[in-house]
Coordinates of C-alpha atoms and ligand atoms in Angstrom, one line a residue:
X1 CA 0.0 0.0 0.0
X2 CA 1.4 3.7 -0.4
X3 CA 0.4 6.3 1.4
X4 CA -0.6 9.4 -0.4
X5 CA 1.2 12.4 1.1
X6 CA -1.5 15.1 1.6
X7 CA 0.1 18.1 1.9
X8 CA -2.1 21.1 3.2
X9 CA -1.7 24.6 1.4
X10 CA -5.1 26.4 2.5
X11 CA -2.6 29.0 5.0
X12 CA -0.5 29.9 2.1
X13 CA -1.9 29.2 -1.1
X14 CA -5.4 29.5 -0.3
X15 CA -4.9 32.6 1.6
X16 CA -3.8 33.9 -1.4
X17 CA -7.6 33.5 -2.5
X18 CA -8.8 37.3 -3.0
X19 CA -10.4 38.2 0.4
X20 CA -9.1 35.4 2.2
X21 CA -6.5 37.1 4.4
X22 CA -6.9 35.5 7.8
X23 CA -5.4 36.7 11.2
X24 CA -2.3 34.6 13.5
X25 CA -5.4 33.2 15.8
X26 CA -7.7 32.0 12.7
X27 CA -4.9 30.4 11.2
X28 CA -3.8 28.3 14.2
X29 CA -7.5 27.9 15.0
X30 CA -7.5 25.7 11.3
X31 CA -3.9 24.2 11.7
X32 CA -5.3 22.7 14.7
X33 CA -8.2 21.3 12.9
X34 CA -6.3 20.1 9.8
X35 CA -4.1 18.3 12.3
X36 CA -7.0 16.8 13.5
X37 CA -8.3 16.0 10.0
X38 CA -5.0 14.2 10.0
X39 CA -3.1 15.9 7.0
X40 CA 0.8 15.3 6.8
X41 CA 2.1 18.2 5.8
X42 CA 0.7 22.1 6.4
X43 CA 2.0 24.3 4.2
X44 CA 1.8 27.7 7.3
X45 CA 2.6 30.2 4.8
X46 CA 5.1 32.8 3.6
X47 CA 7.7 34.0 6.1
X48 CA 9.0 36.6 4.2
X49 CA 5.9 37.9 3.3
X50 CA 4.8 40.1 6.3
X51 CA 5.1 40.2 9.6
X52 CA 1.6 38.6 9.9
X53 CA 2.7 35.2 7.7
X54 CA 5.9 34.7 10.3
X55 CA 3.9 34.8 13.6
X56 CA 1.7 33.0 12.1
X57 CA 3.8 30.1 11.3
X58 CA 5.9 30.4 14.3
X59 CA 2.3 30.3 16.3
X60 CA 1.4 27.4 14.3
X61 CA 4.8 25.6 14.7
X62 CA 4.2 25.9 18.8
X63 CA 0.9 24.5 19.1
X64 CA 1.0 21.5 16.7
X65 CA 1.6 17.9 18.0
X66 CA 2.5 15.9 15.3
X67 CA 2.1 17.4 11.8
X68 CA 4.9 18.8 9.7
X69 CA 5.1 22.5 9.2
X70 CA 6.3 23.8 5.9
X71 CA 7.4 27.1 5.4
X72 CA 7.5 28.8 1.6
X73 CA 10.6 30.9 0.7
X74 CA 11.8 32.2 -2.2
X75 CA 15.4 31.1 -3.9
X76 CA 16.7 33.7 -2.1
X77 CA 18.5 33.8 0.9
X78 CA 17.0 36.3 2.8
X79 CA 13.1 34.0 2.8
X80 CA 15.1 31.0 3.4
X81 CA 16.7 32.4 6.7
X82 CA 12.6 33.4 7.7
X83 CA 11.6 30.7 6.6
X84 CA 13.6 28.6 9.1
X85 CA 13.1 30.9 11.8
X86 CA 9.4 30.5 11.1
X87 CA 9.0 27.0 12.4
X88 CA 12.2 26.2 14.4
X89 CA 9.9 25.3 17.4
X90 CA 8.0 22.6 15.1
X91 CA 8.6 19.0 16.3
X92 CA 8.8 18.3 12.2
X93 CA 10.2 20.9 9.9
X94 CA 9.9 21.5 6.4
X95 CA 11.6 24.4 3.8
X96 CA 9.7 25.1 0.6
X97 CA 12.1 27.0 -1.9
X98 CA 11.1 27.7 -5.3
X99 CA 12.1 29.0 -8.7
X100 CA 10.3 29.1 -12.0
X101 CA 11.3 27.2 -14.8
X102 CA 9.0 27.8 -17.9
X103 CA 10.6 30.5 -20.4
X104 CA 8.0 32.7 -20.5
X105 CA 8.8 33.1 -16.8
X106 CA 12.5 32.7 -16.6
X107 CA 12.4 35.2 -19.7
X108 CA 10.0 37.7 -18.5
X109 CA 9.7 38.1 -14.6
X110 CA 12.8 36.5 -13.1
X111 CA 15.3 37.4 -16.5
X112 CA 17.2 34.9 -16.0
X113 CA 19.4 32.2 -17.9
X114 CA 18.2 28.9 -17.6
X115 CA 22.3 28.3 -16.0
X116 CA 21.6 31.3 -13.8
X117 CA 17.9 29.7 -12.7
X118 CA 20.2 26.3 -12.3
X119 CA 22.6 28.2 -9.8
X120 CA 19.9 30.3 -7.7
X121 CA 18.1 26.9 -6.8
X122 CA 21.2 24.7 -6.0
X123 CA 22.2 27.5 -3.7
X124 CA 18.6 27.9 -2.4
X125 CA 18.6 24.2 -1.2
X126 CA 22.1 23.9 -0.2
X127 CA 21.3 26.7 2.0
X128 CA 17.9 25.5 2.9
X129 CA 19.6 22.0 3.6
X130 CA 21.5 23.8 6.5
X131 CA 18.5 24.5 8.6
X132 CA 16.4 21.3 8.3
X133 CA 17.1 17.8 6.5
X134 CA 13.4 18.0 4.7
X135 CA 13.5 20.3 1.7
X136 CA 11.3 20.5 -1.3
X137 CA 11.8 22.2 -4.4
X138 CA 9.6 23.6 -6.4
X139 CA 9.5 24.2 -10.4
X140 CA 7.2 26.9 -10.6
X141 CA 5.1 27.0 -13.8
X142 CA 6.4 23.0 -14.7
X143 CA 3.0 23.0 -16.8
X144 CA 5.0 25.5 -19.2
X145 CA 8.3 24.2 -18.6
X146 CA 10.4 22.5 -21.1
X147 CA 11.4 18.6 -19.9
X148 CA 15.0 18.4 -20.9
X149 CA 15.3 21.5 -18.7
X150 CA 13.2 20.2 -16.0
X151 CA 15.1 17.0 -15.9
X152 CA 18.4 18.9 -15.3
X153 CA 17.2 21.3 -12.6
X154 CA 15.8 18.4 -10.4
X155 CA 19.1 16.7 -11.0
X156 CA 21.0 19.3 -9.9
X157 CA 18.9 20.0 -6.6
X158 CA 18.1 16.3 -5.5
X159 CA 22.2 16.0 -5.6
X160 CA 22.0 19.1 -3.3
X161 CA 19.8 17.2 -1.1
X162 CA 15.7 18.3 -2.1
X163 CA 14.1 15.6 -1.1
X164 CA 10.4 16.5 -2.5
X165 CA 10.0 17.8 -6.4
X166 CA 7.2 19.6 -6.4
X167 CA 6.1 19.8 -10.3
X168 CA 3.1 22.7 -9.9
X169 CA 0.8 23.3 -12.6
X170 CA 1.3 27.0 -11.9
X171 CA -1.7 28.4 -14.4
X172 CA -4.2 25.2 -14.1
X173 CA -3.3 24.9 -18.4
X174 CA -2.8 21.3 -18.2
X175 CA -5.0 18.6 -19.1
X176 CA -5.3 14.9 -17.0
X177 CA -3.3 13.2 -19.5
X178 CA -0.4 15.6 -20.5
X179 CA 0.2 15.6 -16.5
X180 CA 0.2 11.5 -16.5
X181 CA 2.9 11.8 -18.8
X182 CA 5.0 14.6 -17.4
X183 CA 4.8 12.8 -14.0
X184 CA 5.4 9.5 -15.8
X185 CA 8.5 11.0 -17.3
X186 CA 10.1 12.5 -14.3
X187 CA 9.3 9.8 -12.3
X188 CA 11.1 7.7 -14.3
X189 CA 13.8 9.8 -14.6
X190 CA 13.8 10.5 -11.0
X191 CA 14.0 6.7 -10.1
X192 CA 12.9 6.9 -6.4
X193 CA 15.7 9.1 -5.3
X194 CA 13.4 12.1 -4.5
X195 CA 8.7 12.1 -3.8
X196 CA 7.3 13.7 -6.8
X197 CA 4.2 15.8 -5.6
X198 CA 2.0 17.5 -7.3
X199 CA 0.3 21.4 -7.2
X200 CA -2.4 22.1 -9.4
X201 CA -4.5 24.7 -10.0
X202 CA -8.1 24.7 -11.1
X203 CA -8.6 27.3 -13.9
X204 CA -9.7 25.3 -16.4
X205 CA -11.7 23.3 -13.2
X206 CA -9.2 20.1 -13.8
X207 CA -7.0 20.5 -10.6
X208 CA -8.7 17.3 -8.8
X209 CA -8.6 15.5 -12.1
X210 CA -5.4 16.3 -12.7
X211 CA -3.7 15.4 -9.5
X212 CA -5.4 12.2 -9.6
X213 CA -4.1 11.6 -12.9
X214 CA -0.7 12.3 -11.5
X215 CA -1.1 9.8 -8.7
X216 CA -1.6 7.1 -11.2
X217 CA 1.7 8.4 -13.1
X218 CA 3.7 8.2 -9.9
X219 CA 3.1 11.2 -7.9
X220 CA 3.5 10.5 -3.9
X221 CA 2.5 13.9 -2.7
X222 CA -0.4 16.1 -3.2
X223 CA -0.6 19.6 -2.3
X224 CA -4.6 20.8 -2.2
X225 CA -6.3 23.1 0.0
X226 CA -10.0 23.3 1.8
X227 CA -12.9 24.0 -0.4
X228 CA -10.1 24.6 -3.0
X229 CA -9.2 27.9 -2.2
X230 CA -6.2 29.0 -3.8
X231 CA -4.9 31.9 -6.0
X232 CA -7.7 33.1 -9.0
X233 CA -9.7 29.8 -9.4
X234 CA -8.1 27.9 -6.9
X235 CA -6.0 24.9 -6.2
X236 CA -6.9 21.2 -6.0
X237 CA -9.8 20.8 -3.4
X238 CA -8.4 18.4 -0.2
X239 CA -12.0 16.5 -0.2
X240 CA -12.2 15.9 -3.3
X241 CA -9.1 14.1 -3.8
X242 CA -9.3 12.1 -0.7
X243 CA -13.1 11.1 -1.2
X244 CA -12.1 10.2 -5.0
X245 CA -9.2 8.0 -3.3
X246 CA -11.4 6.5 -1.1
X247 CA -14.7 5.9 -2.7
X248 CA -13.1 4.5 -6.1
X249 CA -10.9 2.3 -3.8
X250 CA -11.5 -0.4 -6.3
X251 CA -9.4 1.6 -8.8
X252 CA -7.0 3.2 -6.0
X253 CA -6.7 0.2 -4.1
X254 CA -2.9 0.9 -3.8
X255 CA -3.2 3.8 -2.4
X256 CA -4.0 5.4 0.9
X257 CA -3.9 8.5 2.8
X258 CA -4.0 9.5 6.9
X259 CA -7.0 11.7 6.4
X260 CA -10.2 10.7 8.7
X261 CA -12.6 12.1 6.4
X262 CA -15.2 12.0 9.2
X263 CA -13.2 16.0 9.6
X264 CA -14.0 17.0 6.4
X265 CA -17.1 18.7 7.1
X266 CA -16.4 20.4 10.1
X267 CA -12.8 21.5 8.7
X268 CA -14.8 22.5 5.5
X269 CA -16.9 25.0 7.6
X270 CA -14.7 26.4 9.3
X271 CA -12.5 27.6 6.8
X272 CA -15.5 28.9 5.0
X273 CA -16.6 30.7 8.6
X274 CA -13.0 32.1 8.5
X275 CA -12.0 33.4 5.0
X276 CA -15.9 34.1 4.6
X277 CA -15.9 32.5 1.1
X278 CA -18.7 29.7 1.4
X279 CA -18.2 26.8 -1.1
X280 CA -20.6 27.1 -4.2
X281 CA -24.0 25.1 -3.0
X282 CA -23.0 22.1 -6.0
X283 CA -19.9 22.3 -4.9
X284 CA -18.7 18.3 -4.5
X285 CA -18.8 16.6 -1.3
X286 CA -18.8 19.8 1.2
X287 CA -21.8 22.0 -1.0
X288 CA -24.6 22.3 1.1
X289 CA -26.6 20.6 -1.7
X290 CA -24.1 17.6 -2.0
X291 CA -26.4 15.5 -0.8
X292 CA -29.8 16.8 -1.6
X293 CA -31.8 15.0 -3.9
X294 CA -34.7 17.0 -5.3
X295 CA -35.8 15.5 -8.0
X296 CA -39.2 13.4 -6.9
X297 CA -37.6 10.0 -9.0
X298 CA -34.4 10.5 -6.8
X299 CA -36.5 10.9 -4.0
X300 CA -37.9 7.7 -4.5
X301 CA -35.0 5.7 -5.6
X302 CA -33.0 6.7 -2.2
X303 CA -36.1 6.1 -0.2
X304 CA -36.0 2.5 -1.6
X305 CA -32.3 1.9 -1.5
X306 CA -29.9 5.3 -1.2
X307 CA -27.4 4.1 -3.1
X308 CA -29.4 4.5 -6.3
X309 CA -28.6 8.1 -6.1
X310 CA -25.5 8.3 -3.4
X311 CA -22.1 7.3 -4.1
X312 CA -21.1 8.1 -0.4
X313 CA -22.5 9.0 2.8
X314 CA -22.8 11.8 4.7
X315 CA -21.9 10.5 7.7
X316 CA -18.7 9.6 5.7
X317 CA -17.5 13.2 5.9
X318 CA -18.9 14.1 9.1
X319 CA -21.8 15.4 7.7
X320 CA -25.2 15.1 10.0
X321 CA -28.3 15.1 8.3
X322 CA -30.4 15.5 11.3
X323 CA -30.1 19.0 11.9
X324 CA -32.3 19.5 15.1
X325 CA -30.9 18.7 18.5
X326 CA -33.1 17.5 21.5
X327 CA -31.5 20.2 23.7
X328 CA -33.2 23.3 25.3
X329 CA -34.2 25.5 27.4
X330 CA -33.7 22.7 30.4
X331 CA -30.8 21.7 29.5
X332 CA -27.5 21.6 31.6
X333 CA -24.0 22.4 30.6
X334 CA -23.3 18.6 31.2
X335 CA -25.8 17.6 28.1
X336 CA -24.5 20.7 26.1
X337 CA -20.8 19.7 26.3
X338 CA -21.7 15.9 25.1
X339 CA -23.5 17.4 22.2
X340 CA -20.8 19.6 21.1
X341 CA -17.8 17.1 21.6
X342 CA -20.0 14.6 19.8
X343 CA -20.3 18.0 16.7
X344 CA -16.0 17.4 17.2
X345 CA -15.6 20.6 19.6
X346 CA -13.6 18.6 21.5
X347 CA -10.5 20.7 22.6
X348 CA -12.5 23.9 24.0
X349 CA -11.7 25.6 27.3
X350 CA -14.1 25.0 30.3
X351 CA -14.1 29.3 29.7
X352 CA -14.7 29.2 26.3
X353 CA -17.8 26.3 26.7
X354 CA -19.3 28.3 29.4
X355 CA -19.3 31.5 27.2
X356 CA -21.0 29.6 24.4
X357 CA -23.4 27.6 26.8
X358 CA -24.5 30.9 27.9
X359 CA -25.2 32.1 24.6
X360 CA -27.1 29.0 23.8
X361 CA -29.3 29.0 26.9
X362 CA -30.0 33.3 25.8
X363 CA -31.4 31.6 21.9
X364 CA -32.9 29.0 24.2
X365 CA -35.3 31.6 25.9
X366 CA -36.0 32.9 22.2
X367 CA -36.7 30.0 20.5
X368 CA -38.3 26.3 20.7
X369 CA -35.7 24.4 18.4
X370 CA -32.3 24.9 18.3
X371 CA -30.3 23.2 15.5
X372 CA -27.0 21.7 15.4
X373 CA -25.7 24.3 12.8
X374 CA -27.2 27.1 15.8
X375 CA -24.7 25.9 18.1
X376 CA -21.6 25.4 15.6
X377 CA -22.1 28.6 14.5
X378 CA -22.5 30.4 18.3
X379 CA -19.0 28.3 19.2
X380 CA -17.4 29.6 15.7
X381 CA -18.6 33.0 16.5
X382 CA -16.7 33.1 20.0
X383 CA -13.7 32.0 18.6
X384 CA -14.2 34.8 15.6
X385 CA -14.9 37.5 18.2
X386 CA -11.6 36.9 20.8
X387 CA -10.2 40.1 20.3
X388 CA -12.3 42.9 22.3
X389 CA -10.6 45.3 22.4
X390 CA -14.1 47.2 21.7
X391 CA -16.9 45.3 23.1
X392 CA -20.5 46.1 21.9
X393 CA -22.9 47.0 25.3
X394 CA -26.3 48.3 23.5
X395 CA -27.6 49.4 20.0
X396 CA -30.5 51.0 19.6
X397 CA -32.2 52.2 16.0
X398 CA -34.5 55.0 15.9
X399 CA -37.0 57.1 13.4
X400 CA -36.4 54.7 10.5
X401 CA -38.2 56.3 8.2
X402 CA -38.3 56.5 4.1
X403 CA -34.7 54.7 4.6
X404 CA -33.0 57.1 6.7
X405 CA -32.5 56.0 10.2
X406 CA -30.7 56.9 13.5
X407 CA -28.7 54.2 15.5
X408 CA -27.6 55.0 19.2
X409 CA -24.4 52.4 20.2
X410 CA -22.7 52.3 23.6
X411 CA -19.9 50.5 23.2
X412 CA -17.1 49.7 26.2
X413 CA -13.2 50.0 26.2
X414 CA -10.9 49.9 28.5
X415 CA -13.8 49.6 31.4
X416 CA -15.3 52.7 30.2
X417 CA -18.4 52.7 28.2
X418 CA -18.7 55.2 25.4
X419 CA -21.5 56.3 23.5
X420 CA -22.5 58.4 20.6
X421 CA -25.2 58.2 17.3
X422 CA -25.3 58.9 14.2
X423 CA -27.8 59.5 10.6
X424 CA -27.4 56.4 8.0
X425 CA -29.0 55.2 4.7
X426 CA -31.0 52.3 7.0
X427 CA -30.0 51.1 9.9
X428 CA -27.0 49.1 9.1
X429 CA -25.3 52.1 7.5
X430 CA -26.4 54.4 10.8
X431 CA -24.7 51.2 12.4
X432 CA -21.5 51.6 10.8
X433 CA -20.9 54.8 10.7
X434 CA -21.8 55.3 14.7
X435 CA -19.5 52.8 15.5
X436 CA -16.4 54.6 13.4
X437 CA -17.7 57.9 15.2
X438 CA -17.7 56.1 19.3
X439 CA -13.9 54.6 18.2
X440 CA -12.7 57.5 16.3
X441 CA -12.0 55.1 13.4
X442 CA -12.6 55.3 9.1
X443 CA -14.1 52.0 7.9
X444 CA -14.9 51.7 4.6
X445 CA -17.1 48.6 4.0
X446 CA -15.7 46.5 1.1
X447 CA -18.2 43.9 1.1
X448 CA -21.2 42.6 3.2
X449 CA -22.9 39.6 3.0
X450 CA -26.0 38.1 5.4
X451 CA -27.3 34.4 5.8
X452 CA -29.8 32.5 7.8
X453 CA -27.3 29.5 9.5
X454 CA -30.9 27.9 9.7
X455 CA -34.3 27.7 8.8
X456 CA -37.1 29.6 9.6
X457 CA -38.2 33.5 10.0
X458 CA -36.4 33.2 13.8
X459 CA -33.0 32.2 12.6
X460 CA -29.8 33.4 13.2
X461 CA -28.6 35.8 10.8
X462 CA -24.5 35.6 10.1
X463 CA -22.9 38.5 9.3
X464 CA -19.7 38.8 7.1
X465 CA -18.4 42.2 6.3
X466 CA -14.8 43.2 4.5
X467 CA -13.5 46.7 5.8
X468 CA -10.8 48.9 5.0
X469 CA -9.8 51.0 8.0
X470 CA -8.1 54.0 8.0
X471 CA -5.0 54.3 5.6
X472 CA -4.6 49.8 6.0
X473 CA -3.9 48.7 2.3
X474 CA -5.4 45.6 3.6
X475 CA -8.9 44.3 3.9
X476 CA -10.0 43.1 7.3
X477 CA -13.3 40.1 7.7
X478 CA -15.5 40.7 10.8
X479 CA -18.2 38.3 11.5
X480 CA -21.2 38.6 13.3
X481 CA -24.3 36.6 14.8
X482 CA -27.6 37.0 16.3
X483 CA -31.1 36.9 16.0
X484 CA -31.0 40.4 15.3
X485 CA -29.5 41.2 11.7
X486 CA -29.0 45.1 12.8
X487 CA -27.2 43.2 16.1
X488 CA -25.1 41.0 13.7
X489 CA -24.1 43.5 11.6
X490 CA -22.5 45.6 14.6
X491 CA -20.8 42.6 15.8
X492 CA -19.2 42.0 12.7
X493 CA -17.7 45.3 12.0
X494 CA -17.0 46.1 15.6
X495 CA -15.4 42.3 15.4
X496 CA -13.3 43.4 11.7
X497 CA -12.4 46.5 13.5
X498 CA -10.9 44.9 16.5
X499 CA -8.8 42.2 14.2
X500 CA -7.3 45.2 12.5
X501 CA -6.4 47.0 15.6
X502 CA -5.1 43.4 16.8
X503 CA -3.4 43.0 14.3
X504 CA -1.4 46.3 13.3
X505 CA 1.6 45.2 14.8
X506 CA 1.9 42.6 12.5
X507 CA 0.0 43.6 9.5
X508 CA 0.1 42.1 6.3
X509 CA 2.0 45.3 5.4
X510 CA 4.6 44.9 2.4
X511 CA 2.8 41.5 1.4
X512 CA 3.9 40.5 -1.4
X513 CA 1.9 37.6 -3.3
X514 CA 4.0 34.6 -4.7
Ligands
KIV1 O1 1.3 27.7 -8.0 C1 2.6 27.6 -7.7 O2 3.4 27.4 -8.6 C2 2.9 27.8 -6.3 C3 4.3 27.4 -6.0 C4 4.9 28.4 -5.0 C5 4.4 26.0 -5.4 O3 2.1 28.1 -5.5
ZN2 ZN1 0.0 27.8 -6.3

């Protein structure tokens, strides 16, 4: 049997999603969930890209158990030196260096010789081979890259001691077969003496196709991210590949991987909760309508046997299908924490369990039924809001009238409460702009989007705005929840503002994108 490396990107890669910046706590919050999920390998991100990226992967490197932390540099000293700072408290290290290989690259953006490209990534490794034993090396753009050249590049650095080749398919332009036979190739001219893994992107929607195809060609490591975030269209979705791997097992029967996909749901939403980009409903195994079947001949079919329409289960992911939980207003804190270790909230403080089992007994008094996605998304919502540096006290709307209203916060800081109000178009936009008067702030709202987590007129509404305070050249997410949309709404950019102001010591100033 060989196992299939999975190799996590979703803190690098799929930050680089647009709008998918995350803060140090959100990304340790999902390295500690894709450990759980049982990946191999997470790429943490981009040292040398901002201040942010480094305490984030030096964060991440503290807190987890067992995985590998990779850390993405450059072919350049200077991110290779970061880079190994950035996880020299992981129990299991790994260096990333790259260098692109296709001429259109070499030519225009690095303008380089292929000799001088040769030099730069000997030297990269050699250097990165001083901090830690496990290096990979990356071809950037191998989709475009000529083989003779490719060949004598990985040559070059395997003798310096990479010990992955990573062959990405940079601009998602290949097709399943052309990458069976590159990987075929360079596997064969490899012969064992270094994992070939692969990197694809999705732009032409062939990433998971593609990487499969390269696991049948000889590929032993798969980098892929959650929900398939990822630079433009994305990179190769994680569930996808492992639920291919796994439910075709007839066809993959030699092949394994360490992922309990019995995570995937949970780490599915909470990466969406995070980055606020929810996965398209038909999105494949973690869409909300994955496994809906609405079609009244379906309907029928599954009621007779389900797997006339399903191909998997649910429950395989993680996924419950009964929605409503039996707990209420009687309810103890004993019968809440079995229900939300059995949801797989299992490593919560007793703090943070009382704050959301106070929360839940508040919805409680409000409403008969409370669902299982009501409570995931209260606990998710904690977690969100940990920053106060502001903390919401009251908001009160007044003369709403042919869309002009008046909203009336108090809001506490630093034990005092401080309150002021203000004219908007509606009540949200009174909201907003009361808030930026009581904390002397300049938001500008990017983007704002509101959901019901469940169903009926009394659900909770979730709240996901994108701000740009003050000068920042940075867009922050703030996420809210309550009953009340106006409520929710205040939350979440009183919750965005507080994440910038958390995190302007180490903002993602001079990011640069790879
Ligand atoms: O897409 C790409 O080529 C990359 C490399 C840095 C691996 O993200
Ligand atoms: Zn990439």
């Amino acid at each position: 049997m060989n196992n299939i490396i999975i190799f996590d990107t979703t803190l690098r890669d799929g930050e680089q999603s647009p709008g998918a910046s995350m803060n140090v706590k959100q990304k340790v919050q999902i390295a500690l969930q894709l450990e759980k999920l049982g990946v191999d390998i997470i790429e943490a991100g981009f040292a040398a890209a901002s201040d942010g990226d480094f305490d984030a992967i030096s964060q991440i490197s503290k807190e987890l158990k067992n995985t590998k932390v990779c850390s993405l540099a450059r072919a350049i000293e200077g991110d290779i030196k970061k880079a190994s700072l950035s996880i020299r408290d992981a129990k299991q290290q790994r260096i990333h260096t790259f260098i692109a290989t296709s001429p259109i690259h070499m030519e225009h953006k690095l303008k380089m010789s292929s000799d001088e490209v040769v030099k730069s990534a000997v030297r990269a490794v050699l250097y990165a081979k001083t901090f830690v034993d496990d290096v990979e090396f990356s071809l950037e753009d191998a989709g475009r890259s000529d083989m003779s050249f490719m060949k004598d590049i990985t040559d070059a650095v395997i003798s310096a001691g990479a010990k992955t080749i990573n062959l990405p398919d940079t601009v998602g332009y290949r097709l399943p077969f052309e990458i069976y036979n590159m990987v075929q190739t360079m596997a064969k001219h490899i012969n064992n003496h270094a994992i070939i893994s692969l990197h694809n992107h999705n732009d032409l929607g062939l990433a998971v196709a593609n990487s499969l195809s390269g696991i049948q060609a000889g590929a032993r490591q798969v980098e892929c991210t959650i929900n398939g975030l990822g630079e433009r269209a994305g990179n190769a979705a994680l569930e996808e590949i492992v639920m291919a791997l796994k439910v075709r097992k007839d066809h993959y029967d030699k092949f394994d991987t360490n992922i309990n996909t019995k995570h995937i749901s949970t780490t599915s939403k909470l990466v969406a909760d995070i980055t606020g980009i929810q996965p398209q409903p038909n999105k494949a195994i973690v869409g909300k309508n994955a496994f809906s079947h609405e079609s009244g001949i379906h309907q029928d079919g599954v009621l007779k046997n389900i797997k006339t329409y399903e191909i998997m289960k649910p429950s395989d992911i993680g996924k419950q299908t009964n929605n409503t939980i039996v707990l209420g207003k009687l309810s103890g804190k004993a019968a809440f924490k079995d229900k939300i270790v059995s949801m797989g909230f299992d490593n919560l403080s007793e703090a943070e369990i009382k704050k959301s089992f106070d929360r839940f007994k508040l919805l409680c008094d409000k409403r008969k039924i409370v669902h299982d996605d009501d409570i995931r998304f209260i606990i998710s919502d904690e977690k969100l809001n940990e920053d106060k540096l502001y903390e919401l006290k009251s908001v009160q709307i007044n003369n709403c009238t042919n869309g002009l209203a008046t909203a009336t916060i108090s809001i506490i800081h630093e034990d005092k409460i401080y309150s002021d109000a203000s004219i908007g178009d509606g009540a949200i936009d009174a909201v907003f702009k009361t808030i930026d008067r009581v904390t002397k702030q300049q938001g500008k709202l990017i983007d704002y989007q509101v959901r019901a987590v469940s169903e009926g007129k009394d659900a909770l509404a979730k709240v996901v705005c994108k701000v740009k305070f003050n000068e920042a050249k940075f867009n922050i997410i703030g996420h809210g929840l309550n009953i009340d949309t106006v409520l929710a709404s205040a939350r979440a950019y009183l919750g965005a503002l507080n994440s910038y102001l958390s995190m302007s010591n180490s903002s993602p100033r001079n990011k640069h994108q790879v």
